[in-house]
Amino acid sequence: MSITPDFESLGRHGDIVIVGGGLAGLFCALKLAPRPVTVISAAPLGEGASTAWAQGGIAAAVGEGDTAESHAADTIAVGAGIVDEAVALGLAREAAPRIHDLLGYGVPFDRDLEGRLAVAREAAHSARRIVHVRGDMAGQAIITALTQAVRATPSIRVLEGWSAEALLTEGDAVSGLQLRKVGGSSTPVLIATSAVVLATGGIGHLYAVTTNPAEASGQGLAIAARAGALIADPEFVQFHPTAIMVGRDPAPLATEALRGEGATLINGAGERFMPALHPLAELAPRDIVARGVFAEVAAGRGAFLDATQALGTRFADEFPTVYESCVSAGIDPATQPIPIAPAAHYHMGGIAVDQHGRSSLAGLWAAGEVSSTGAHGANRLASNSLLEAVVYAARIAEDIAGREFAASKSRIDPAQVSRDDAHDLAQEQSLRTLMSAKVGVIRERSGLIDAVRTIAQLERNAASPALANSATAALLVATSALARTESRGAHYRADYPTEDPAQAQRTLTTLAEARARAAEFSSGAVILPFPTQPQTALV
Ligand SMILES: Cc1cc2nc3c(=O)[nH]c(=O)nc-3n(C[C@H](O)[C@H](O)[C@H](O)COP(=O)(O)OP(=O)(O)OC[C@H]3O[C@@H](n4cnc5c(N)ncnc54)[C@H](O)[C@@H]3O)c2cc1C
């Protein structure tokens, strides 16, 4: 196959390349201005990013009497014993300045009558600390404001409709990025660069039931792993307990803030089931609520979110996005309970990064959901992800600011380029079904082994780079889920239902290790847990 690296039209000498047009990518680009950067986004800005769909808002201890220490303590408590405490405190402390940056970029956060930032309550937060916009419009308002700011910044060039499919390296250093036009020619294109910031979001679309956009299919995680980057905690996937089940993919989300306002969870018989499962009932940590909802659905009783008493006629004004999702499916949430199920929502794992956002590869940084900073541990505290995205995007910009990067002479090796036979939808759909069934809310050994074998085969044989990358990301999740023989946070093993203090460490792994594990599983050998490595392994 002939390859035409269109270097002239895409590459600009000395540019820093940011992959991703969500909060992490756009904020990093703005923070780097006036330094020239190229932002690459698979979807047009404002679309195909989880950021645009965020409903709750950003956690920040800016309310009266609240403190960063208390915010960090809540983060640590929810993370089930493996949150990096210094990281959690750093995140909480940098929340206020980053919120002010966002105000400066034009995000219209809600204010109270005295003009102070209004703060809402969400699950497992000990204080009202979610900064929001018009109830549930935070994500849309953030992406709109940042897109306008980016488009008005001359140093930022935006390439929309291009998907990154491989990271090129020389030794342990980044030397280029291989892209392909989304839905266009099958010819890949190279940008030679020594500095890449991956901000490609999460992996939710690897699952059949998810709240994430189709672009969240683990491409960024996979290309970093294929280039040899260290990956952290891939087994920890958070399932949102209240995705609205009206036959849409992705499933619309009923924000946690609804439960913060007093909405309850009931089964088909109208009985509340959470008080029996946790003292905080509907405001218990997400994994516990997700398993509660899952159990009602699995038992055939059905699960519903009932806001008829708590909100009633206020629903439309206070939660316009959720209201619209329900009404368009013929449900009036002011008077009727909303049918719900758990859906893959957030990936705590990702590319392992240090406090500057640096990965284990020289010249590769990662920010936002594609990264794993150690802030979330085994379970994310609600509304900490947008916060993590802005805090680390800003730190990366600061880390990059003083550096000069040597020109890269990278070229695509035609022998290495696989064809892009129109992404195989049938295989993608079976991967998603497999992930939901066997690597989902409730996992156990035999299902995980089946999943690992099937995914490893798909990874080897996938025709398109996109499908191969999805399989790579799925393999990292499934092999680590199999190796973690305990239940912790969002990772629940029916065959190991309790925490094992001996496994109270983060997972640090590589794709080579995951593939070796998959080969062992396939040969039926005895499986040992991954060895854990200290965070200092990062450069
Ligand atoms: C429905 C929903 C509600 C949420 N609510 C909240 C909330 O209230 N508070 C909170 O803190 N968090 C919330 N989250 C989580 C939060 O929105 C995300 O974690 C966060 O927005 C991630 O930001 P990001 O910039 O890392 O990724 P994203 O916003 O997902 O952006 C990723 C970008 O990368 C691009 N991309 C992906 N792959 C490629 C590729 N291979 N090549 C080129 N471009 C690529 C995408 O097109 C997109 O532009 C919510 C998530 C969802 C799905």
XYZ file of C-alpha atoms and ligand atoms in Angstrom:
592
model
C 0.000 0.000 0.000
C 1.357 3.424 -0.839
C 1.770 5.830 2.042
C 1.897 9.575 1.563
C 3.030 11.254 4.756
C 1.404 14.643 4.254
C 4.012 16.258 6.448
C 3.918 19.700 4.826
C 0.228 20.315 5.303
C -0.117 18.943 8.856
C 3.216 19.373 10.603
C 4.463 22.765 11.774
C 8.021 22.825 12.963
C 8.331 23.020 16.747
C 4.635 22.621 17.464
C 3.438 20.904 20.561
C 0.683 18.498 19.581
C -2.307 18.095 21.872
C -4.652 15.220 21.055
C -8.179 15.850 22.311
C -10.663 18.696 22.220
C -12.293 18.193 25.623
C -11.606 20.183 28.780
C -8.072 18.781 29.303
C -6.909 19.413 25.730
C -8.432 22.866 25.251
C -7.417 24.137 28.689
C -3.830 22.974 28.125
C -3.737 24.715 24.719
C -5.038 27.966 26.225
C -2.569 27.793 29.089
C 0.318 27.308 26.638
C -0.600 30.393 24.567
C 1.102 32.218 22.940
C 3.286 29.184 22.317
C 2.242 27.504 19.039
C 0.250 24.322 19.536
C -1.768 22.062 17.282
C -4.917 20.561 18.774
C -6.159 17.410 17.066
C -9.686 16.274 17.669
C -11.482 13.267 16.221
C -14.784 15.134 16.433
C -15.502 18.829 15.804
C -14.827 20.897 18.936
C -17.826 20.782 21.245
C -18.809 17.290 20.061
C -17.555 13.785 20.856
C -16.183 14.837 24.256
C -17.463 13.701 27.650
C -16.764 17.206 28.895
C -19.716 18.572 26.934
C -22.049 16.157 28.719
C -20.973 16.788 32.308
C -24.015 17.716 34.321
C -22.941 18.045 37.943
C -19.984 20.394 37.679
C -16.537 20.772 39.210
C -15.651 19.910 42.790
C -13.914 22.823 44.519
C -13.766 23.678 48.210
C -14.844 27.288 47.707
C -17.981 27.255 49.883
C -18.094 28.866 53.322
C -16.384 26.685 55.947
C -15.150 24.150 53.402
C -11.439 23.320 53.104
C -9.091 21.629 50.642
C -8.157 19.191 53.434
C -11.780 18.128 53.835
C -12.155 17.739 50.054
C -8.996 15.600 49.966
C -10.247 13.493 52.891
C -13.488 12.734 51.002
C -11.487 11.856 47.876
C -9.267 9.496 49.857
C -12.230 7.850 51.626
C -14.031 7.082 48.354
C -10.853 5.807 46.625
C -10.851 2.620 48.761
C -7.357 2.683 50.221
C -5.220 3.368 47.157
C -5.559 7.118 46.553
C -2.211 8.900 46.481
C -2.901 11.278 49.364
C -0.450 13.985 48.279
C -2.008 13.986 44.814
C -5.533 14.313 46.252
C -4.508 17.246 48.444
C -2.691 18.963 45.576
C -5.785 18.628 43.427
C -8.070 20.080 46.089
C -5.699 22.992 46.766
C -5.462 23.993 43.106
C -9.227 23.911 42.558
C -9.940 27.570 43.391
C -7.326 29.108 41.069
C -8.393 26.859 38.201
C -12.075 27.808 38.714
C -10.995 31.437 38.440
C -9.131 30.626 35.214
C -12.331 29.129 33.828
C -14.289 32.231 34.856
C -11.643 34.231 32.980
C -12.237 32.128 29.852
C -15.933 33.000 30.116
C -17.533 30.027 31.920
C -20.681 31.458 33.594
C -20.686 29.509 36.881
C -23.854 30.038 38.958
C -23.680 32.555 41.802
C -25.771 33.106 44.908
C -27.624 36.312 45.798
C -24.444 37.825 47.295
C -22.527 37.116 44.076
C -20.472 34.242 45.561
C -20.015 31.022 43.565
C -23.004 28.766 44.240
C -22.076 25.256 45.365
C -24.204 22.090 45.175
C -24.009 18.806 47.096
C -23.106 15.489 45.491
C -22.708 11.928 46.728
C -19.945 11.228 49.277
C -18.920 14.902 49.564
C -19.050 16.089 53.170
C -19.871 19.649 52.063
C -21.696 21.489 49.303
C -18.802 22.002 46.890
C -19.877 21.411 43.290
C -19.494 24.551 41.207
C -22.110 24.382 38.448
C -23.884 26.197 35.630
C -27.675 26.499 35.364
C -28.246 23.348 37.382
C -26.968 20.613 35.034
C -25.435 22.601 32.141
C -21.811 22.773 33.398
C -20.203 20.659 30.669
C -21.955 22.398 27.810
C -21.122 25.838 29.219
C -17.466 24.900 29.770
C -16.932 23.478 26.289
C -18.714 26.415 24.635
C -16.616 28.998 26.466
C -13.317 27.172 25.899
C -14.052 26.506 22.230
C -14.671 30.226 21.713
C -11.501 31.118 23.592
C -9.451 28.591 21.575
C -10.828 29.813 18.262
C -9.925 33.369 19.248
C -6.320 32.436 20.110
C -4.024 32.769 17.064
C -1.293 30.485 18.449
C -3.674 27.505 18.576
C -4.270 25.598 15.362
C -7.161 23.133 15.489
C -7.368 20.069 13.228
C -10.853 18.619 13.553
C -11.921 15.254 12.164
C -8.499 13.586 12.552
C -7.982 10.544 14.731
C -4.618 9.670 16.281
C -3.970 5.971 15.770
C -0.298 5.455 16.693
C 2.465 7.160 18.595
C 5.919 6.912 17.017
C 8.983 6.668 19.222
C 12.757 6.683 18.956
C 14.090 4.776 21.932
C 12.009 5.897 24.907
C 11.150 9.269 23.385
C 8.177 10.414 21.342
C 9.008 11.263 17.729
C 5.677 11.541 15.970
C 2.002 10.872 15.765
C 0.198 8.905 13.116
C -3.259 10.205 12.205
C -6.066 9.269 9.917
C -8.953 11.356 8.648
C -12.138 10.205 10.340
C -14.425 8.573 7.774
C -12.136 9.663 4.949
C -9.164 8.312 2.997
C -7.451 5.192 4.281
C -4.050 6.876 3.989
C -2.439 7.629 7.337
C -0.613 10.895 7.868
C 2.323 11.671 10.124
C 3.031 14.668 12.296
C 6.674 14.626 13.303
C 6.867 16.055 16.817
C 8.831 15.522 20.013
C 6.093 16.753 22.355
C 2.646 15.187 22.564
C -0.058 15.752 25.168
C -2.684 13.016 25.085
C -6.085 14.263 26.280
C -8.314 11.755 24.514
C -10.753 11.005 27.345
C -11.970 7.668 28.612
C -12.911 4.130 27.568
C -16.658 3.955 28.265
C -17.502 3.041 24.689
C -15.689 -0.262 25.115
C -18.882 -1.245 26.982
C -22.320 -1.912 25.486
C -24.050 0.279 28.090
C -22.245 3.566 28.607
C -22.781 7.265 29.142
C -19.656 8.128 27.093
C -19.493 9.348 23.482
C -18.319 6.975 20.716
C -14.913 8.744 20.678
C -14.248 7.429 24.224
C -13.074 4.033 23.003
C -9.641 3.909 24.603
C -7.641 4.983 21.530
C -5.342 7.306 23.489
C -4.726 4.749 26.230
C -3.926 2.117 23.592
C -1.511 4.164 21.510
C 0.447 5.129 24.624
C 0.516 1.506 25.805
C 1.608 0.290 22.357
C 4.466 2.789 22.462
C 5.554 1.253 25.776
C 4.122 3.748 28.302
C 3.421 2.577 31.829
C -0.311 2.148 32.485
C -1.869 2.503 35.954
C -4.983 0.959 37.488
C -6.721 -0.071 34.247
C -9.104 -2.448 36.044
C -10.855 0.402 37.855
C -13.869 1.438 35.774
C -16.654 3.389 37.413
C -20.198 2.493 36.489
C -22.704 5.285 36.869
C -25.685 3.865 38.730
C -28.339 5.981 37.051
C -28.091 5.908 33.267
C -31.536 6.465 31.772
C -32.693 3.345 29.915
C -34.653 4.574 26.951
C -32.875 2.580 24.203
C -30.258 5.225 23.348
C -26.494 4.653 22.805
C -24.834 6.282 24.629
C -27.380 6.187 27.423
C -28.352 9.641 28.770
C -27.387 10.274 32.358
C -29.495 11.237 35.336
C -26.998 13.282 37.338
C -26.106 12.392 40.898
C -27.183 15.908 41.893
C -30.769 14.672 41.583
C -30.110 12.315 44.487
C -28.374 15.189 46.239
C -31.692 17.039 45.972
C -33.538 14.098 47.540
C -34.608 11.886 44.612
C -34.813 8.227 45.700
C -34.074 4.861 44.088
C -36.953 2.417 43.967
C -37.672 -0.930 42.345
C -40.678 -1.862 40.243
C -42.674 -2.503 43.426
C -42.017 1.091 44.539
C -39.659 0.019 47.385
C -36.466 1.931 48.233
C -33.601 -0.580 48.192
C -30.548 1.508 49.114
C -31.222 2.088 52.871
C -30.710 -1.654 53.440
C -27.339 -1.588 51.643
C -25.536 1.468 53.042
C -26.055 4.067 55.814
C -25.839 6.877 53.250
C -28.554 5.135 51.168
C -28.886 6.945 47.794
C -25.807 9.064 48.567
C -23.510 6.069 49.149
C -20.363 5.764 46.980
C -21.126 5.092 43.334
C -19.943 1.495 43.179
C -22.241 0.477 46.008
C -25.202 2.251 44.428
C -24.333 0.738 41.005
C -24.300 -2.784 42.433
C -27.587 -2.101 44.255
C -29.222 -0.963 41.011
C -27.616 -3.848 39.068
C -28.987 -6.385 41.567
C -32.549 -5.035 41.234
C -32.317 -5.129 37.431
C -30.720 -8.618 37.430
C -33.450 -9.909 39.764
C -36.082 -8.686 37.319
C -37.528 -6.111 39.709
C -36.339 -3.138 37.665
C -34.778 0.047 39.042
C -36.088 3.619 38.892
C -35.054 7.085 39.995
C -37.988 8.809 41.629
C -37.843 12.605 41.763
C -41.588 13.131 41.855
C -41.581 14.096 45.561
C -38.164 15.775 45.779
C -38.513 17.974 42.680
C -41.894 17.510 41.030
C -42.700 20.574 38.929
C -39.258 22.123 39.638
C -37.606 19.350 37.590
C -37.731 21.055 34.175
C -36.152 24.294 35.428
C -33.506 22.779 37.678
C -32.384 19.814 35.535
C -33.238 20.790 31.960
C -30.915 18.237 30.290
C -32.254 15.243 32.198
C -35.781 16.548 31.754
C -35.320 16.706 27.984
C -33.865 13.155 27.827
C -36.896 11.822 29.687
C -39.550 13.817 27.868
C -38.147 12.869 24.446
C -38.684 9.210 25.461
C -42.231 9.851 26.653
C -41.477 9.988 30.402
C -42.468 13.005 32.528
C -40.001 12.910 35.453
C -42.112 15.392 37.418
C -44.792 12.751 37.807
C -43.170 9.422 36.814
C -40.135 7.439 38.066
C -37.287 7.220 35.505
C -36.102 3.713 34.396
C -32.359 3.329 35.060
C -29.403 0.893 34.891
C -25.648 1.160 35.628
C -23.471 2.230 32.677
C -19.700 2.465 32.114
C -19.004 6.064 32.969
C -15.474 6.918 34.050
C -12.040 5.296 33.895
C -9.938 5.783 37.012
C -7.067 3.990 35.290
C -5.055 5.358 32.419
C -1.593 6.409 31.325
C 0.478 6.615 34.502
C 1.643 10.200 35.067
C 3.614 11.978 37.754
C 2.708 15.286 39.427
C 3.687 17.215 36.284
C 1.522 15.065 34.019
C 4.602 13.352 32.514
C 4.253 9.764 31.361
C 7.065 7.208 31.429
C 7.993 8.157 27.827
C 10.054 11.306 27.251
C 7.959 13.865 25.358
C 4.608 12.312 26.266
C 2.273 13.978 28.727
C -1.296 12.917 29.513
C -4.155 14.900 31.054
C -7.784 14.312 31.900
C -9.512 10.974 31.848
C -6.905 9.210 29.673
C -4.373 9.695 32.466
C -4.059 8.127 35.878
C -2.627 10.520 38.432
C -3.397 8.534 41.577
C -6.115 10.990 42.649
C -9.029 8.594 42.272
C -7.650 5.297 43.529
C -10.185 2.526 43.031
C -13.164 4.873 42.803
C -13.644 8.493 41.771
C -15.387 11.008 43.980
C -18.129 12.737 41.979
C -17.048 15.840 40.043
C -13.348 15.327 40.716
C -12.648 14.437 37.071
C -13.203 17.857 35.537
C -11.099 19.215 38.380
C -8.289 16.773 37.659
C -8.457 17.658 33.948
C -7.922 21.390 34.569
C -5.348 20.999 37.306
C -3.127 18.632 35.298
C -3.639 20.469 31.995
C -2.332 23.600 33.723
C 0.589 21.742 35.301
C 1.538 20.230 31.935
C 1.476 23.653 30.294
C 3.760 24.930 33.050
C 6.078 21.926 32.667
C 6.297 22.377 28.910
C 6.577 26.172 28.970
C 10.288 26.387 29.586
C 11.339 23.605 27.199
C 12.563 23.589 23.636
C 12.013 20.457 21.601
C 14.386 19.106 18.973
C 12.881 18.730 15.513
C 11.767 15.180 14.927
C 12.637 13.435 11.670
C 10.119 10.665 12.131
C 8.739 8.935 9.078
C 6.009 6.323 8.776
C 7.333 2.890 7.992
C 4.894 1.593 5.367
C 5.432 -1.957 6.595
C 4.036 -0.977 9.990
C 0.818 0.552 8.695
C -2.234 -1.657 8.764
C -5.205 -1.042 6.569
C -8.259 0.805 7.755
C -10.984 -1.398 6.454
C -14.060 0.508 7.535
C -13.976 -0.047 11.261
C -15.642 -3.422 11.744
C -18.870 -2.581 13.518
C -19.912 -6.161 14.165
C -16.630 -6.996 15.924
C -16.733 -3.739 17.843
C -20.256 -4.516 19.018
C -19.282 -8.008 20.181
C -16.312 -6.550 22.057
C -18.646 -4.093 23.798
C -21.140 -6.821 24.704
C -18.321 -9.003 26.051
C -16.939 -6.169 28.173
C -20.350 -5.401 29.723
C -21.093 -9.058 30.390
C -17.709 -10.226 31.725
C -15.597 -7.202 32.635
C -18.427 -5.043 33.991
C -20.170 -4.174 37.294
C -19.717 -7.715 38.667
C -16.727 -9.816 37.541
C -15.453 -13.333 38.271
C -12.549 -15.521 37.207
C -14.056 -17.755 34.523
C -15.822 -14.881 32.765
C -12.642 -12.798 32.888
C -10.563 -15.633 31.441
C -13.042 -16.010 28.561
C -12.884 -12.280 27.983
C -9.081 -12.121 28.037
C -8.759 -14.963 25.512
C -11.282 -13.453 23.115
C -9.871 -9.936 23.387
C -6.271 -11.114 22.905
C -7.300 -12.848 19.705
C -9.141 -9.758 18.481
C -6.118 -7.603 19.281
C -3.928 -9.829 17.097
C -6.345 -10.104 14.191
C -8.200 -6.780 14.020
C -8.111 -5.352 10.516
C -8.374 -1.669 11.406
C -6.026 0.232 13.716
C -9.039 1.664 15.564
C -10.451 -1.761 16.399
C -6.991 -3.070 17.323
C -6.554 -0.090 19.659
C -9.953 -0.713 21.275
C -8.922 -4.333 21.829
C -5.607 -3.197 23.347
C -7.414 -0.954 25.845
C -9.899 -3.720 26.664
C -7.058 -6.210 27.173
C -5.398 -3.916 29.713
C -8.661 -3.640 31.672
C -9.500 -7.343 31.554
C -6.041 -8.737 32.401
C -5.677 -6.388 35.381
C -9.220 -7.220 36.537
C -8.279 -10.901 36.436
C -5.024 -10.329 38.287
C -6.695 -8.320 41.103
C -8.124 -11.157 43.181
C -10.099 -8.984 45.603
C -12.930 -6.458 45.510
C -11.907 -2.834 45.914
C -13.808 0.327 45.028
C -15.373 0.003 41.598
C -13.691 -3.363 40.927
C -15.986 -6.069 42.255
C -15.150 -9.773 42.027
C -18.030 -12.108 42.922
C -15.399 -14.801 43.650
C -13.362 -12.469 45.915
C -16.063 -10.221 47.434
C -13.892 -8.535 50.084
C -10.858 -6.273 50.181
C -7.494 -7.948 50.623
C -5.146 -5.657 52.605
C -2.166 -7.296 50.864
C -3.422 -5.898 47.535
C -3.877 -2.319 48.731
C -1.611 -0.880 46.037
C -2.143 0.672 42.679
C -1.569 -1.514 39.619
C 1.305 -0.437 37.371
C 1.666 -2.433 34.200
C 2.649 -2.369 30.545
C 1.034 -3.778 27.447
C 3.861 -6.303 27.155
C 2.971 -7.597 30.637
C -0.730 -7.680 29.799
C -0.063 -9.658 26.615
C 2.206 -12.069 28.469
C -0.535 -12.566 31.068
C -3.102 -13.144 28.327
C -0.860 -15.805 26.798
C -0.555 -17.513 30.201
C -4.348 -17.424 30.677
C -4.824 -18.917 27.249
C -2.389 -21.729 28.023
C -4.184 -22.493 31.294
C -1.171 -21.750 33.529
C -1.584 -20.589 37.150
C -1.950 -16.813 37.248
C -0.088 -14.679 39.727
C -1.065 -11.051 40.454
C 0.847 -8.299 38.686
C 3.874 -7.137 40.653
C 3.302 -3.570 41.795
C 5.938 -0.968 41.097
C 6.649 2.254 42.949
C 5.397 5.541 41.471
C 9.007 6.686 41.191
C 9.274 4.463 38.114
C 7.959 7.496 36.255
C 10.389 9.961 34.756
C -22.563 12.060 30.844
C -21.345 12.425 31.677
C -21.456 13.285 32.755
C -20.339 13.637 33.515
N -20.475 14.523 34.553
C -19.365 14.935 35.204
C -19.434 15.953 36.187
O -20.494 16.513 36.450
N -18.296 16.324 36.819
C -17.089 15.751 36.538
O -16.078 16.137 37.140
N -16.999 14.796 35.607
C -18.095 14.385 34.924
N -17.974 13.430 33.964
C -16.645 12.954 33.601
C -15.951 14.066 32.811
O -16.883 14.675 31.946
C -14.803 13.531 32.001
O -13.969 12.732 32.792
C -13.971 14.705 31.472
O -14.807 15.592 30.752
C -12.875 14.194 30.580
O -12.295 15.297 29.936
P -11.170 15.020 28.886
O -10.786 16.346 28.329
O -10.141 14.169 29.484
O -11.887 14.124 27.761
P -13.115 14.433 26.808
O -13.891 15.600 27.255
O -13.861 13.147 26.623
O -12.421 14.817 25.437
C -11.686 13.863 24.700
C -11.356 14.450 23.351
O -10.447 13.608 22.665
C -10.904 13.364 21.338
N -10.352 12.076 20.923
C -10.534 10.853 21.463
N -9.772 9.940 20.837
C -9.078 10.603 19.887
C -8.117 10.217 18.911
N -7.691 8.950 18.807
N -7.615 11.162 18.073
C -8.015 12.469 18.162
N -8.925 12.890 19.092
C -9.440 11.964 19.928
C -12.423 13.435 21.444
O -13.028 13.691 20.187
C -12.536 14.621 22.426
O -12.387 15.832 21.727
C -19.090 13.076 33.187
C -18.967 12.209 32.116
C -20.084 11.887 31.346
C -19.935 10.958 30.184
